[in-house]
mmCIF file of C-alpha atoms in Angstrom:
data_model
loop_
_atom_site.group_PDB
_atom_site.id
_atom_site.type_symbol
_atom_site.label_atom_id
_atom_site.label_comp_id
_atom_site.label_asym_id
_atom_site.label_seq_id
_atom_site.Cartn_x
_atom_site.Cartn_y
_atom_site.Cartn_z
ATOM 1 C CA MET A 1 3.543 25.531 -9.027
ATOM 2 C CA SER A 2 5.353 26.213 -5.759
ATOM 3 C CA LEU A 3 8.030 23.924 -4.373
ATOM 4 C CA LYS A 4 5.804 22.909 -1.458
ATOM 5 C CA ARG A 5 2.976 21.977 -3.808
ATOM 6 C CA ARG A 6 5.290 19.995 -6.137
ATOM 7 C CA VAL A 7 6.762 18.072 -3.188
ATOM 8 C CA ARG A 8 3.266 17.302 -1.900
ATOM 9 C CA HIS A 9 2.142 16.166 -5.360
ATOM 10 C CA GLU A 10 5.249 13.955 -5.699
ATOM 11 C CA LEU A 11 4.713 12.412 -2.259
ATOM 12 C CA GLU A 12 1.042 11.705 -3.047
ATOM 13 C CA ALA A 13 1.987 10.054 -6.344
ATOM 14 C CA LEU A 14 4.675 8.007 -4.590
ATOM 15 C CA ALA A 15 2.207 6.931 -1.894
ATOM 16 C CA VAL A 16 -0.378 5.801 -4.465
ATOM 17 C CA ALA A 17 2.198 3.906 -6.535
ATOM 18 C CA THR A 18 3.707 2.359 -3.386
ATOM 19 C CA VAL A 19 0.315 1.113 -2.177
ATOM 20 C CA TYR A 20 -0.507 -0.242 -5.643
ATOM 21 C CA PHE A 21 2.769 -2.121 -6.080
ATOM 22 C CA GLY A 22 2.760 -3.110 -2.407
ATOM 23 C CA CYS A 23 -0.538 -4.930 -2.919
ATOM 24 C CA TRP A 24 0.784 -6.764 -5.975
ATOM 25 C CA ILE A 25 4.128 -7.761 -4.500
ATOM 26 C CA GLY A 26 2.525 -8.535 -1.135
ATOM 27 C CA ALA A 27 0.117 -10.914 -2.885
ATOM 28 C CA LEU A 28 3.041 -12.497 -4.739
ATOM 29 C CA LEU A 29 4.974 -13.067 -1.518
ATOM 30 C CA LEU A 30 1.888 -14.383 0.260
ATOM 31 C CA LEU A 31 1.318 -16.931 -2.509
ATOM 32 C CA LYS A 32 4.974 -17.971 -2.386
ATOM 33 C CA THR A 33 4.802 -18.353 1.391
ATOM 34 C CA LEU A 34 1.649 -20.458 1.213
ATOM 35 C CA LEU A 35 2.948 -22.672 -1.604
ATOM 36 C CA LEU A 36 6.277 -23.265 0.104
ATOM 37 C CA ALA A 37 4.574 -23.950 3.435
ATOM 38 C CA GLU A 38 2.808 -26.844 1.759
ATOM 39 C CA TYR A 39 6.232 -28.484 1.415
ATOM 40 C CA ASP A 40 7.477 -27.338 4.848
ATOM 41 C CA ILE A 41 9.916 -24.861 3.288
ATOM 42 C CA PRO A 42 10.246 -21.620 5.253
ATOM 43 C CA PHE A 43 10.103 -18.330 3.343
ATOM 44 C CA HIS A 44 11.736 -15.290 4.945
ATOM 45 C CA ARG A 45 11.913 -12.650 2.191
ATOM 46 C CA TRP A 46 9.188 -10.370 3.596
ATOM 47 C CA SER A 47 11.735 -7.733 4.637
ATOM 48 C CA ILE A 48 12.540 -6.996 1.001
ATOM 49 C CA LEU A 49 8.920 -6.052 0.330
ATOM 50 C CA ILE A 50 9.106 -2.454 1.559
ATOM 51 C CA ILE A 51 12.408 -1.593 -0.111
ATOM 52 C CA GLY A 52 11.509 -3.306 -3.389
ATOM 53 C CA VAL A 53 8.106 -1.643 -3.543
ATOM 54 C CA LEU A 54 9.498 1.833 -2.856
ATOM 55 C CA VAL A 55 12.204 1.428 -5.503
ATOM 56 C CA LEU A 56 9.750 0.060 -8.081
ATOM 57 C CA ALA A 57 7.234 2.836 -7.387
ATOM 58 C CA LYS A 58 9.820 5.597 -7.686
ATOM 59 C CA VAL A 59 11.361 4.187 -10.874
ATOM 60 C CA VAL A 60 7.936 3.891 -12.511
ATOM 61 C CA LEU A 61 7.066 7.466 -11.503
ATOM 62 C CA VAL A 62 10.314 8.730 -13.001
ATOM 63 C CA LEU A 63 9.753 6.744 -16.208
ATOM 64 C CA GLU A 64 6.246 8.234 -16.556
ATOM 65 C CA HIS A 65 7.950 11.508 -17.496
ATOM 66 C CA VAL A 66 9.964 9.874 -20.289
ATOM 67 C CA SER A 67 8.184 10.086 -23.626
ATOM 68 C CA CYS A 68 7.749 6.753 -25.326
ATOM 69 C CA VAL A 69 8.956 5.855 -28.789
ATOM 70 C CA ALA A 70 8.151 8.420 -31.488
ATOM 71 C CA VAL A 71 6.567 5.645 -33.586
ATOM 72 C CA LEU A 72 3.730 5.473 -31.035
ATOM 73 C CA ARG A 73 2.686 9.111 -31.480
ATOM 74 C CA GLY A 74 -0.842 9.212 -32.812
ATOM 75 C CA ARG A 75 -1.468 5.564 -31.945
ATOM 76 C CA PRO A 76 -4.162 4.378 -29.516
ATOM 77 C CA ALA A 77 -3.474 4.855 -25.812
ATOM 78 C CA TRP A 78 -3.315 1.106 -25.178
ATOM 79 C CA ALA A 79 -0.296 0.866 -27.516
ATOM 80 C CA ASP A 80 1.599 3.410 -25.403
ATOM 81 C CA ALA A 81 0.635 1.545 -22.217
ATOM 82 C CA MET A 82 1.808 -1.795 -23.599
ATOM 83 C CA ALA A 83 5.056 -0.322 -24.973
ATOM 84 C CA ARG A 84 5.771 1.185 -21.546
ATOM 85 C CA THR A 85 4.952 -2.152 -19.924
ATOM 86 C CA ALA A 86 7.352 -3.970 -22.251
ATOM 87 C CA LEU A 87 10.143 -1.470 -21.586
ATOM 88 C CA HIS A 88 9.549 -1.471 -17.826
ATOM 89 C CA SER A 89 9.414 -5.266 -17.813
ATOM 90 C CA LEU A 90 12.759 -5.521 -19.574
ATOM 91 C CA GLY A 91 14.145 -3.249 -16.878
ATOM 92 C CA VAL A 92 12.605 -5.444 -14.155
ATOM 93 C CA VAL A 93 14.145 -8.582 -15.668
ATOM 94 C CA GLY A 94 17.507 -6.813 -15.837
ATOM 95 C CA VAL A 95 17.292 -5.659 -12.226
ATOM 96 C CA LEU A 96 16.184 -9.114 -11.037
ATOM 97 C CA LEU A 97 19.105 -10.683 -12.904
ATOM 98 C CA LEU A 98 21.545 -8.153 -11.506
ATOM 99 C CA GLU A 99 20.198 -8.650 -7.969
ATOM 100 C CA ARG A 100 20.632 -12.414 -8.304
ATOM 101 C CA GLY A 101 24.081 -11.978 -9.806
ATOM 102 C CA ILE A 102 25.261 -9.808 -6.934
ATOM 103 C CA SER A 103 23.691 -11.875 -4.158
ATOM 104 C CA GLU A 104 24.882 -15.252 -5.516
ATOM 105 C CA ARG A 105 28.245 -14.254 -7.035
ATOM 106 C CA GLN A 106 30.236 -16.202 -4.419
ATOM 107 C CA GLU A 107 28.368 -19.458 -5.093
ATOM 108 C CA HIS A 108 28.739 -19.319 -8.882
ATOM 109 C CA GLY A 109 32.154 -17.719 -9.319
ATOM 110 C CA GLY A 110 31.106 -14.264 -10.486
ATOM 111 C CA VAL A 111 28.206 -11.996 -11.243
ATOM 112 C CA LEU A 112 27.674 -13.101 -14.857
ATOM 113 C CA ALA A 113 27.783 -16.796 -13.938
ATOM 114 C CA ALA A 114 25.254 -16.180 -11.152
ATOM 115 C CA MET A 115 23.005 -14.283 -13.571
ATOM 116 C CA GLU A 116 23.135 -17.180 -16.023
ATOM 117 C CA ALA A 117 22.385 -19.636 -13.214
ATOM 118 C CA SER A 118 19.291 -17.611 -12.326
ATOM 119 C CA ILE A 119 17.891 -18.230 -15.794
ATOM 120 C CA ARG A 120 19.039 -21.829 -16.228
ATOM 121 C CA GLY A 121 19.386 -23.149 -12.695
ATOM 122 C CA ALA A 122 17.150 -24.354 -9.908
ATOM 123 C CA ASN A 123 15.864 -20.823 -9.236
ATOM 124 C CA THR A 124 14.506 -20.401 -12.769
ATOM 125 C CA PRO A 125 10.802 -20.804 -11.831
ATOM 126 C CA HIS A 126 11.250 -18.401 -8.900
ATOM 127 C CA PHE A 127 12.881 -15.838 -11.197
ATOM 128 C CA TRP A 128 10.170 -16.065 -13.884
ATOM 129 C CA VAL A 129 7.303 -15.979 -11.365
ATOM 130 C CA ASN A 130 8.690 -12.704 -10.022
ATOM 131 C CA ALA A 131 9.153 -11.285 -13.527
ATOM 132 C CA ILE A 132 5.672 -12.304 -14.708
ATOM 133 C CA CYS A 133 3.866 -11.014 -11.610
ATOM 134 C CA ILE A 134 5.676 -7.683 -11.652
ATOM 135 C CA THR A 135 4.966 -7.373 -15.385
ATOM 136 C CA GLY A 136 1.261 -7.853 -14.590
ATOM 137 C CA ALA A 137 1.499 -5.118 -11.972
ATOM 138 C CA LEU A 138 3.215 -2.807 -14.465
ATOM 139 C CA ALA A 139 0.587 -3.501 -17.145
ATOM 140 C CA GLY A 140 -2.213 -2.667 -14.707
ATOM 141 C CA TYR A 141 -0.437 0.480 -13.543
ATOM 142 C CA ASN A 142 0.217 1.678 -17.092
ATOM 143 C CA LEU A 143 -3.396 1.030 -18.157
ATOM 144 C CA LEU A 144 -4.696 2.876 -15.084
ATOM 145 C CA SER A 145 -2.304 5.730 -15.926
ATOM 146 C CA VAL A 146 -3.956 6.021 -19.337
ATOM 147 C CA VAL A 147 -7.372 6.217 -17.679
ATOM 148 C CA ARG A 148 -6.069 8.803 -15.190
ATOM 149 C CA ARG A 149 -4.592 10.922 -17.988
ATOM 150 C CA GLN A 150 -7.866 10.769 -19.947
ATOM 151 C CA LEU A 151 -10.134 11.565 -16.973
ATOM 152 C CA GLY A 152 -7.826 13.876 -15.025
ATOM 153 C CA ASP A 153 -5.756 13.427 -11.876
ATOM 154 C CA ARG A 154 -8.544 13.543 -9.299
ATOM 155 C CA ALA A 155 -11.406 12.164 -11.415
ATOM 156 C CA MET A 156 -10.387 8.526 -11.020
ATOM 157 C CA PHE A 157 -9.929 8.991 -7.278
ATOM 158 C CA ASN A 158 -13.345 10.635 -7.025
ATOM 159 C CA LEU A 159 -14.836 7.816 -9.088
ATOM 160 C CA PHE A 160 -13.742 5.223 -6.537
ATOM 161 C CA VAL A 161 -14.589 7.142 -3.359
ATOM 162 C CA SER A 162 -18.065 8.265 -4.393
ATOM 163 C CA PRO A 163 -21.035 5.926 -3.897
ATOM 164 C CA LEU A 164 -22.378 4.009 -6.844
ATOM 165 C CA PRO A 165 -25.550 5.396 -8.399
ATOM 166 C CA ALA A 166 -28.717 3.491 -7.573
ATOM 167 C CA ARG A 167 -29.897 1.049 -10.170
ATOM 168 C CA HIS A 168 -33.353 1.706 -11.486
ATOM 169 C CA PRO A 169 -35.387 -0.979 -13.264
ATOM 170 C CA GLN A 170 -35.610 1.202 -16.365
ATOM 171 C CA ASP A 171 -31.777 1.322 -16.532
ATOM 172 C CA LEU A 172 -31.416 -2.473 -16.619
ATOM 173 C CA PRO A 173 -31.281 -4.287 -19.966
ATOM 174 C CA PRO A 174 -34.537 -6.020 -20.957
ATOM 175 C CA ALA A 175 -34.939 -9.597 -19.825
ATOM 176 C CA PRO A 176 -34.680 -12.179 -22.595
ATOM 177 C CA THR A 177 -38.038 -13.520 -23.697
ATOM 178 C CA GLU A 178 -38.615 -17.191 -24.250
ATOM 179 C CA PRO A 179 -39.839 -18.238 -27.694
ATOM 180 C CA ALA A 180 -43.369 -19.625 -27.867
ATOM 181 C CA PRO A 181 -43.585 -23.430 -28.209
#
């Protein structure tokens, strides 16, 4: 494969992953904004969306090339997807903790103290909502990756852009019959 073709393939994969994670994280931020607006609390973290999504997409694409645990060889595909999700999620929790530790180190007297405060302090629900929602996004992405690997790179794309086949009455399941009284 030529360099130009590899770069194009990488950029396409990054664009797809960025759109996917952008939808998930965008929905998360929209829900946070709406919930906080109910209590007249402004939410101004929308600028982090683009950077966070690009970083998450690129990290996931890089980790796709890392083979999972040898114990999972020969196991069902869902086991690989869930193991990847668990490993990615641990990484997300670590990055979220590190981000909190760095951004709030002045308030708590150091990075480690700020990281502990993120888990035990007032921001605990905020931290876990982020971790849970991003874990859901990772699980969906990893399951779709299994489908893509089974069907082929373009098959899943073609599946979603082609029109649905028409339903014929003979293709529908038979209607349940009522028992005679």
